[in-house]
CSV table of C-alpha atoms in Angstrom, one decimal:
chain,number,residue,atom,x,y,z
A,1,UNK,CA,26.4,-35.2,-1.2
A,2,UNK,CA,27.7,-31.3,-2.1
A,3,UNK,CA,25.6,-28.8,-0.6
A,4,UNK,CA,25.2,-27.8,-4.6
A,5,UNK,CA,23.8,-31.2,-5.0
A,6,UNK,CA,21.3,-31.2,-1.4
A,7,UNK,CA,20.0,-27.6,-2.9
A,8,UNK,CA,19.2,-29.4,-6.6
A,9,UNK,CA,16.5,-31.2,-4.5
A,10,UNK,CA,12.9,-30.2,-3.7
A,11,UNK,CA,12.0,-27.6,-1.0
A,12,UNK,CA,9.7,-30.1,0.8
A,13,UNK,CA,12.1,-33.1,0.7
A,14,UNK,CA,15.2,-30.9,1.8
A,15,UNK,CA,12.6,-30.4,4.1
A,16,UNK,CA,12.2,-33.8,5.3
A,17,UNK,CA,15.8,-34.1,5.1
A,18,UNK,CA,16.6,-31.5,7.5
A,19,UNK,CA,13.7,-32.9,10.0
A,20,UNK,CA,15.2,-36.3,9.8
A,21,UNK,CA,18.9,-34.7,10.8
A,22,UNK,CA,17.7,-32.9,13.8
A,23,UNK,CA,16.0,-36.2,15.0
A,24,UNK,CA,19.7,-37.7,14.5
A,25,UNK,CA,23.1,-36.1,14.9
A,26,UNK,CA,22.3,-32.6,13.3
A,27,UNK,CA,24.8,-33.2,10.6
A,28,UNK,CA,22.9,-31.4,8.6
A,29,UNK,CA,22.6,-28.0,10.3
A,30,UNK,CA,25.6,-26.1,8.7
A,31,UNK,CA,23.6,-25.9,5.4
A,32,UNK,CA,19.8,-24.9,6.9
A,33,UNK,CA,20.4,-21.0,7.2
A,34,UNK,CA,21.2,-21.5,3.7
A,35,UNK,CA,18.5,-23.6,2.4
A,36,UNK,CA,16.4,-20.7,0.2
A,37,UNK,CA,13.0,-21.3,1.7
A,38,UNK,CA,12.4,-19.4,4.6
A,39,UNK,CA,10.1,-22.3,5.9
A,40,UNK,CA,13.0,-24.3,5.6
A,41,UNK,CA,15.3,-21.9,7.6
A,42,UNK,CA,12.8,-21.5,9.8
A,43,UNK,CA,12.8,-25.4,11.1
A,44,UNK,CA,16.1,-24.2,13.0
A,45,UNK,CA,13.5,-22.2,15.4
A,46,UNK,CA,11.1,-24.7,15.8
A,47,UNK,CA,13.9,-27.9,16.6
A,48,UNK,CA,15.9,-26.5,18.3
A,49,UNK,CA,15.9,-24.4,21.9
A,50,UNK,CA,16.5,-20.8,21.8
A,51,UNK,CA,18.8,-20.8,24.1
A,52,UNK,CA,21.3,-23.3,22.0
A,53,UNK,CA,21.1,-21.2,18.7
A,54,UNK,CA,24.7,-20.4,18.3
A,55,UNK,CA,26.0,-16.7,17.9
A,56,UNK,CA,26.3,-17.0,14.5
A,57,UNK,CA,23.0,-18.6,13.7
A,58,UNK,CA,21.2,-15.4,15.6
A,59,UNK,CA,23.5,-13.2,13.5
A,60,UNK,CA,22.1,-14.8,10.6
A,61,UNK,CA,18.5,-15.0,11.4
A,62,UNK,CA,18.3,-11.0,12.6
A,63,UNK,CA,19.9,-10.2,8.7
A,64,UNK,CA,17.1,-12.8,7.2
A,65,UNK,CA,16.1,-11.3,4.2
A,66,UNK,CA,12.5,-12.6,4.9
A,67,UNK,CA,10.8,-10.6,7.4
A,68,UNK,CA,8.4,-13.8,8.4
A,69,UNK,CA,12.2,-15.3,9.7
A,70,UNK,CA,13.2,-12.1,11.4
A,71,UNK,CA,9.8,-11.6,13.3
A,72,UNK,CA,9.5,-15.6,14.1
A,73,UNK,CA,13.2,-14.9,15.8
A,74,UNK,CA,12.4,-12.3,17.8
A,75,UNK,CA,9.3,-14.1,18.8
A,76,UNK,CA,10.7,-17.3,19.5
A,77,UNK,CA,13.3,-15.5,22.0
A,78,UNK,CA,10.0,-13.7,24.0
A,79,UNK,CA,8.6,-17.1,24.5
A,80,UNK,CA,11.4,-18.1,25.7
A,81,UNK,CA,11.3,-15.9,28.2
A,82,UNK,CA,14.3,-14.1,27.6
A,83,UNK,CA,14.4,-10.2,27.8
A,84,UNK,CA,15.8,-8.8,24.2
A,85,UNK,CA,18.8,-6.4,25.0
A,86,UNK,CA,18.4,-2.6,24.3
A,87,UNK,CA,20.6,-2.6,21.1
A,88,UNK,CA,18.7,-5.8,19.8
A,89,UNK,CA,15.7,-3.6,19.8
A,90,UNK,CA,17.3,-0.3,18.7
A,91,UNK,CA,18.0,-2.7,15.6
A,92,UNK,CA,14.7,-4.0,14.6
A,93,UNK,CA,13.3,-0.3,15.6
A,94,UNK,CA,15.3,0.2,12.4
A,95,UNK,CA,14.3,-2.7,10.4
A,96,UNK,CA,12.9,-1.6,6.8
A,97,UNK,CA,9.7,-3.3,7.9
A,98,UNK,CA,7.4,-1.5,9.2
A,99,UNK,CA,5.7,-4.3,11.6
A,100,UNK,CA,8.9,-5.2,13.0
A,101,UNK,CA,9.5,-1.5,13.6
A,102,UNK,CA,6.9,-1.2,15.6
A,103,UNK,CA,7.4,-4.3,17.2
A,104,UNK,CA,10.6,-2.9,18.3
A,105,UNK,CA,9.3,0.3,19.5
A,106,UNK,CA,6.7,-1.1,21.8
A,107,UNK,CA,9.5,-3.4,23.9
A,108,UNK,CA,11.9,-0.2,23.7
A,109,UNK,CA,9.1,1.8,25.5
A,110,UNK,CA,7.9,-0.8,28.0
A,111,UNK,CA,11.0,-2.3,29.1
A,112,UNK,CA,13.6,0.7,28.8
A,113,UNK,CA,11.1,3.5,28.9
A,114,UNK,CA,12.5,4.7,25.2
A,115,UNK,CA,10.6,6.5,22.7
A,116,UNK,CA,11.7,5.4,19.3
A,117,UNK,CA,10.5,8.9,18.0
A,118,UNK,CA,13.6,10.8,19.4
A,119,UNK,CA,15.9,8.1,18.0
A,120,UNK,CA,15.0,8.6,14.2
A,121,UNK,CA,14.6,12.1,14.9
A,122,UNK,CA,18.5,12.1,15.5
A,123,UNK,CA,18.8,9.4,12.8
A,124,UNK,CA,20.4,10.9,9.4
A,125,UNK,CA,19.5,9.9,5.9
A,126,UNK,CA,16.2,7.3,5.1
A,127,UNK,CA,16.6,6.3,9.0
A,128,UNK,CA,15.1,9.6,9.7
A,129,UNK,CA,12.1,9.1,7.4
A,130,UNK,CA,11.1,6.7,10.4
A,131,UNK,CA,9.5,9.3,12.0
A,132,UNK,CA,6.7,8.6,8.7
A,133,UNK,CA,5.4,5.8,11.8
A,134,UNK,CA,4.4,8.4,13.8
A,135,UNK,CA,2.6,10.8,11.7
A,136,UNK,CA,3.0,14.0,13.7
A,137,UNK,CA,1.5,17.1,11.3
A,138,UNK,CA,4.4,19.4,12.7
A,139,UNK,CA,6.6,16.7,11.0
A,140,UNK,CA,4.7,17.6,7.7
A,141,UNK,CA,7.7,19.8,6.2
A,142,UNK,CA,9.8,16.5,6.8
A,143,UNK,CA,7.1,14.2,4.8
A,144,UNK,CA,7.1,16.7,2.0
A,145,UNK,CA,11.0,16.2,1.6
A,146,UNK,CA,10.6,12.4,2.2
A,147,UNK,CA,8.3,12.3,-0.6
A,148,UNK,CA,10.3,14.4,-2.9
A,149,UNK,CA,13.6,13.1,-2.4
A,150,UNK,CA,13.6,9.3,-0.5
A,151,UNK,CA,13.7,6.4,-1.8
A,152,UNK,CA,10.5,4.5,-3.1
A,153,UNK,CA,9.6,3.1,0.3
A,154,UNK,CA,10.5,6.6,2.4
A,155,UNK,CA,8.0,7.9,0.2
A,156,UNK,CA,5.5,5.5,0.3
A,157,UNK,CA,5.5,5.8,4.4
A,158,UNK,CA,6.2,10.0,4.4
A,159,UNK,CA,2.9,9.7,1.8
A,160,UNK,CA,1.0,7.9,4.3
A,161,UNK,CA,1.9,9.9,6.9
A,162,UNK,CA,1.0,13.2,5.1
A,163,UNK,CA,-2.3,12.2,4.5
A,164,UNK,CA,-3.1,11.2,7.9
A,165,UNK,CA,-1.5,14.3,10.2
A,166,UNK,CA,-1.6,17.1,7.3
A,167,UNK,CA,-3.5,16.1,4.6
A,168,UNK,CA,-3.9,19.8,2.6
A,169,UNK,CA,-0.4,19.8,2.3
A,170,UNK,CA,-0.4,16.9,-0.2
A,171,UNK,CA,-1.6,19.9,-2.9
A,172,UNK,CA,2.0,21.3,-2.4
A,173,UNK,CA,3.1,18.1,-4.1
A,174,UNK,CA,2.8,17.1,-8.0
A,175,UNK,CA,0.2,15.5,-8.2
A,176,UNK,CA,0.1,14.4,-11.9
A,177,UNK,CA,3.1,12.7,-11.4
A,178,UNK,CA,2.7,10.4,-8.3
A,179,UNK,CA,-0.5,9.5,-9.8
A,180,UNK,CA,1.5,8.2,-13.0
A,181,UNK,CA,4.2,6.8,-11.0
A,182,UNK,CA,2.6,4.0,-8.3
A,183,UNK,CA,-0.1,2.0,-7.4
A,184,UNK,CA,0.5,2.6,-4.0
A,185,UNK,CA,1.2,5.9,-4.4
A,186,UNK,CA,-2.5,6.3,-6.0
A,187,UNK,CA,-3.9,4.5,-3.6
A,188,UNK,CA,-3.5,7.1,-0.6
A,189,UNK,CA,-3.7,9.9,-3.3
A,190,UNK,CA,-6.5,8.9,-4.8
A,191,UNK,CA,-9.3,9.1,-1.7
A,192,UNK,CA,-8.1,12.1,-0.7
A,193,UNK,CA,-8.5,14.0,-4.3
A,194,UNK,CA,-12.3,15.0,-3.7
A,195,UNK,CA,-12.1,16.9,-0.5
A,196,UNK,CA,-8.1,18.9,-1.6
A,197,UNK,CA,-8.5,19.7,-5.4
A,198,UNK,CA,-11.8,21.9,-6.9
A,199,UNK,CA,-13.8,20.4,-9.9
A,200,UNK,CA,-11.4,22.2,-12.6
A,201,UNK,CA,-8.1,20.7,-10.9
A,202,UNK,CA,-9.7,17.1,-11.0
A,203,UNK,CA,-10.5,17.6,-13.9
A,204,UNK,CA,-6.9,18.7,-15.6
A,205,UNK,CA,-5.8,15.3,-14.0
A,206,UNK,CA,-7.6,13.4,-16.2
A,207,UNK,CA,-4.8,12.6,-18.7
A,208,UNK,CA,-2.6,11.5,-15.7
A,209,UNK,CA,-5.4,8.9,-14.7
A,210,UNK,CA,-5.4,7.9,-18.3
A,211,UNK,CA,-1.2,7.3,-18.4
A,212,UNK,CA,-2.0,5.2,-14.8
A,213,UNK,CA,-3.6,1.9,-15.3
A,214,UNK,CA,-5.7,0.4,-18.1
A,215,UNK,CA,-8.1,1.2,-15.3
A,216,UNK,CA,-6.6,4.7,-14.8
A,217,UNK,CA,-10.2,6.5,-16.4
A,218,UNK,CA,-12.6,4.5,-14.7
A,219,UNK,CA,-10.8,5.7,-11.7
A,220,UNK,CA,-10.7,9.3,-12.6
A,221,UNK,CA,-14.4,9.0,-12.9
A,222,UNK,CA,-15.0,8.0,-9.8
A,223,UNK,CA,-13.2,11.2,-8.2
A,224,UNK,CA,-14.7,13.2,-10.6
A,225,UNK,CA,-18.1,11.5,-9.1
A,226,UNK,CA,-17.4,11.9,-5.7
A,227,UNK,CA,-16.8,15.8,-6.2
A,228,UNK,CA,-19.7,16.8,-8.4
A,229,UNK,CA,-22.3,14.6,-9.8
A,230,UNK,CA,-23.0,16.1,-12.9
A,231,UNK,CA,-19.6,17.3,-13.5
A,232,UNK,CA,-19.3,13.5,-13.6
A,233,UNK,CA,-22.6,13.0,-15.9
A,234,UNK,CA,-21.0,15.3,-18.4
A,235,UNK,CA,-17.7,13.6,-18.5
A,236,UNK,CA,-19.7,10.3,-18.6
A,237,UNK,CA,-21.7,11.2,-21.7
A,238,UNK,CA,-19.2,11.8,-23.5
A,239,UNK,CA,-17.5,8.8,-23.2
A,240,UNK,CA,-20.5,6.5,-23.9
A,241,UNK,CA,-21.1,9.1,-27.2
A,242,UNK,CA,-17.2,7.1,-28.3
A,243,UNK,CA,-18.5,4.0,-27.5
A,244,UNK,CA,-16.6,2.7,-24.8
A,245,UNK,CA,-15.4,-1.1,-23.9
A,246,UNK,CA,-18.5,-3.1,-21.4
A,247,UNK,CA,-16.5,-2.5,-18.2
A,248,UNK,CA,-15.7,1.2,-18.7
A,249,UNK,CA,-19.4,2.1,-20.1
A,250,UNK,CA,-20.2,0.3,-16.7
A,251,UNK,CA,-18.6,2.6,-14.5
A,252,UNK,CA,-20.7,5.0,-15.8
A,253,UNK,CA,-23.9,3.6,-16.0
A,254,UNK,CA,-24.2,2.5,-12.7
A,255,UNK,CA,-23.6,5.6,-10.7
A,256,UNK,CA,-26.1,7.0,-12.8
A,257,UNK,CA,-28.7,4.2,-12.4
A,258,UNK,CA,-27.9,3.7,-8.7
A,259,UNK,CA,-28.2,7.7,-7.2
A,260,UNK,CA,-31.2,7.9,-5.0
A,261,UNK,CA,-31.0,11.4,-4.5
A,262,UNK,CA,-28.9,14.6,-5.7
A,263,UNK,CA,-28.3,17.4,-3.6
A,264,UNK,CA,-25.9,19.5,-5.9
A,265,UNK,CA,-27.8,22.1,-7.9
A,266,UNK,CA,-27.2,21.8,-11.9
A,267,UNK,CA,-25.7,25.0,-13.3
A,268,UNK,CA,-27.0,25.9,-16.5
A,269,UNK,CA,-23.8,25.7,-18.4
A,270,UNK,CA,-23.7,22.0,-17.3
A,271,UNK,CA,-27.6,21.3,-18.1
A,272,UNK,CA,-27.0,22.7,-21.7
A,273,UNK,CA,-23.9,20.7,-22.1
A,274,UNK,CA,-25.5,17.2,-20.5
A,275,UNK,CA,-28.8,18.1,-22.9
A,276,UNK,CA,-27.0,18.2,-25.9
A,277,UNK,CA,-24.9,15.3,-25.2
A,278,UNK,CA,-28.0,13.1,-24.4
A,279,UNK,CA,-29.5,14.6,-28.2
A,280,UNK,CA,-25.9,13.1,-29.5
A,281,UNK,CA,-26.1,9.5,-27.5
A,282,UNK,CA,-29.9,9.5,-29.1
A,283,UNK,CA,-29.2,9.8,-32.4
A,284,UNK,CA,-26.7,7.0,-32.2
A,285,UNK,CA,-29.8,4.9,-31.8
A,286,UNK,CA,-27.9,2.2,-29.3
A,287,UNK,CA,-30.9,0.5,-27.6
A,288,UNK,CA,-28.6,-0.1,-24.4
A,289,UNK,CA,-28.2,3.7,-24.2
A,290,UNK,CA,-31.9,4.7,-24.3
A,291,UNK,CA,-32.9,4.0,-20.8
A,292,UNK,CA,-29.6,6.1,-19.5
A,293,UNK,CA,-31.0,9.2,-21.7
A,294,UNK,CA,-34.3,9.0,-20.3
A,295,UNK,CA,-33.1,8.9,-16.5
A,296,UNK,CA,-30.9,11.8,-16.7
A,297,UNK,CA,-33.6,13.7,-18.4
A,298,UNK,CA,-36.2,12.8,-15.8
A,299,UNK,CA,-33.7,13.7,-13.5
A,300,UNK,CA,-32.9,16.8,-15.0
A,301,UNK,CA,-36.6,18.1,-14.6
A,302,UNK,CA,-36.1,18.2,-10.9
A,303,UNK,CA,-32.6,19.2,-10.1
């Protein structure tokens, strides 16, 4: 059989295959590092001693493009009980994946006494962006230009790291854009919004939300929410006014519904524009909106 032919077969019964060789002569072995399933590859580990993996097979296994293959490695060879050399863990300090990197920097540190921190900091290019692991706010100039310039996973790490060690800094950054350009970009963005940006600059990121996600103004509501209640009601109101689809009408509802107590005073600009808005959503005459109305006005009396 070709090896073109032994790949047209399943992934399980290659699989077997490969099981069944190792319990013979092995003749099968060439082709396992190149089976496409990382379980498959991965039977090479668990048949065979670490210490008879060739040269060539550990060469292979460290440049696994699965990182479940490259971590199962490295972990095979400390069960084994053999010490990984300093340049083996120089290189998976420098792996693109973060929970190898770290991996890496721990056995640095305790067996060669070597802080991985110094290393990226004489790194050039993305390698330097490593630093993003540690989070250090005098590193925060360095995470801006990460963010502004690296590639899409520099950026994601110099993101994180801004908004753990320097946080304000973020508002030095375009906002609208990185919340229209990623998920994951949102998602550290996002939590942050309430306690960086005032009511008005929340506010003129509404469209940006919008551009997002389908989801994109549910979610501005619920920074908008977070920051001022009744900057929030407002907005709300005059969403349910349009008529919006069940999910998005519930997103406003329920804060509303669900607030036990309000501790932000109600400017009067706000109460006249909430008051008439509450007129508007009455003389629609939706049934579904009436008990909404008369909440917010009850609530009203007191705030």
């Amino acid at each position: 059989m070709t090896a073109a032919q032994f790949f047209g077969l399943t992934a399980m019964f290659r699989r077997f295959l490969f099981s069944l060789s190792f319990e013979e002569d092995e003749h099968l072995r060439p082709w396992i590092l190149d089976d496409p399933e990382p379980f498959n590859r991965l039977l090479l580990l668990g048949e065979v001693e670490f210490s008879e993996i060739t040269s060539d097979e550990k060469i292979r296994l460290q440049a696994d493009r699965s990182v479940f293959v490259r971590r199962e490695l490295f972990q095979t060879q400390l069960d084994a009980g053999i010490t990984p050399e300093r340049d083996e863990l120089i290189s998976l300090a420098l792996d693109s994946n973060r929970s190898l990197r770290e991996r890496g920097q721990f056995y640095l540190k305790s067996i060669y006494g070597e802080d991985c921190y110094s290393i990226y900091r004489a790194k050039k290019g993305e390698d330097f962006y490593f630093i993003a692991d540690y989070a250090r706010p005098e590193d925060a100039e360095n995470f801006l230009a990460g963010i502004r310039s690296g590639s899409r996973p520099t950026q994601q790490a110099c993101m994180r790291a801004l908004a753990s060690a320097a946080p304000d800094r973020l508002k030095e950054l375009d906002m609208a854009s990185l919340i229209t350009q990623n998920r994951r970009f949102r998602s550290v963005l996002v939590p942050l919004l309430p306690q960086l940006l005032s009511i008005d600059e929340i506010l003129a990121l509404r469209s940006a939300f919008e551009k997002s996600s389908p989801f994109g103004t549910a979610s501005f509501l619920r920074v908008l929410e977070k920051k001022s209640f009744w900057t929030f009601v407002d907005e709300g109101l005059s969403l349910l006014i349009s008529g919006p689809e069940t999910a998005l009408r519930q997103s406003i509802v329920r804060p509303i519904k669900s607030r036990v107590a309000i501790y932000e005073s109600l400017p009067s600009n706000l109460r006249d524009s909430i008051s008439k808005k509450i007129m508007r959503l009455r003389d629609q005459g939706q049934k579904q909106d009436q008990g909404v109305a008369n909440l917010l006005e009850f609530t009203m009396k007191t705030a």
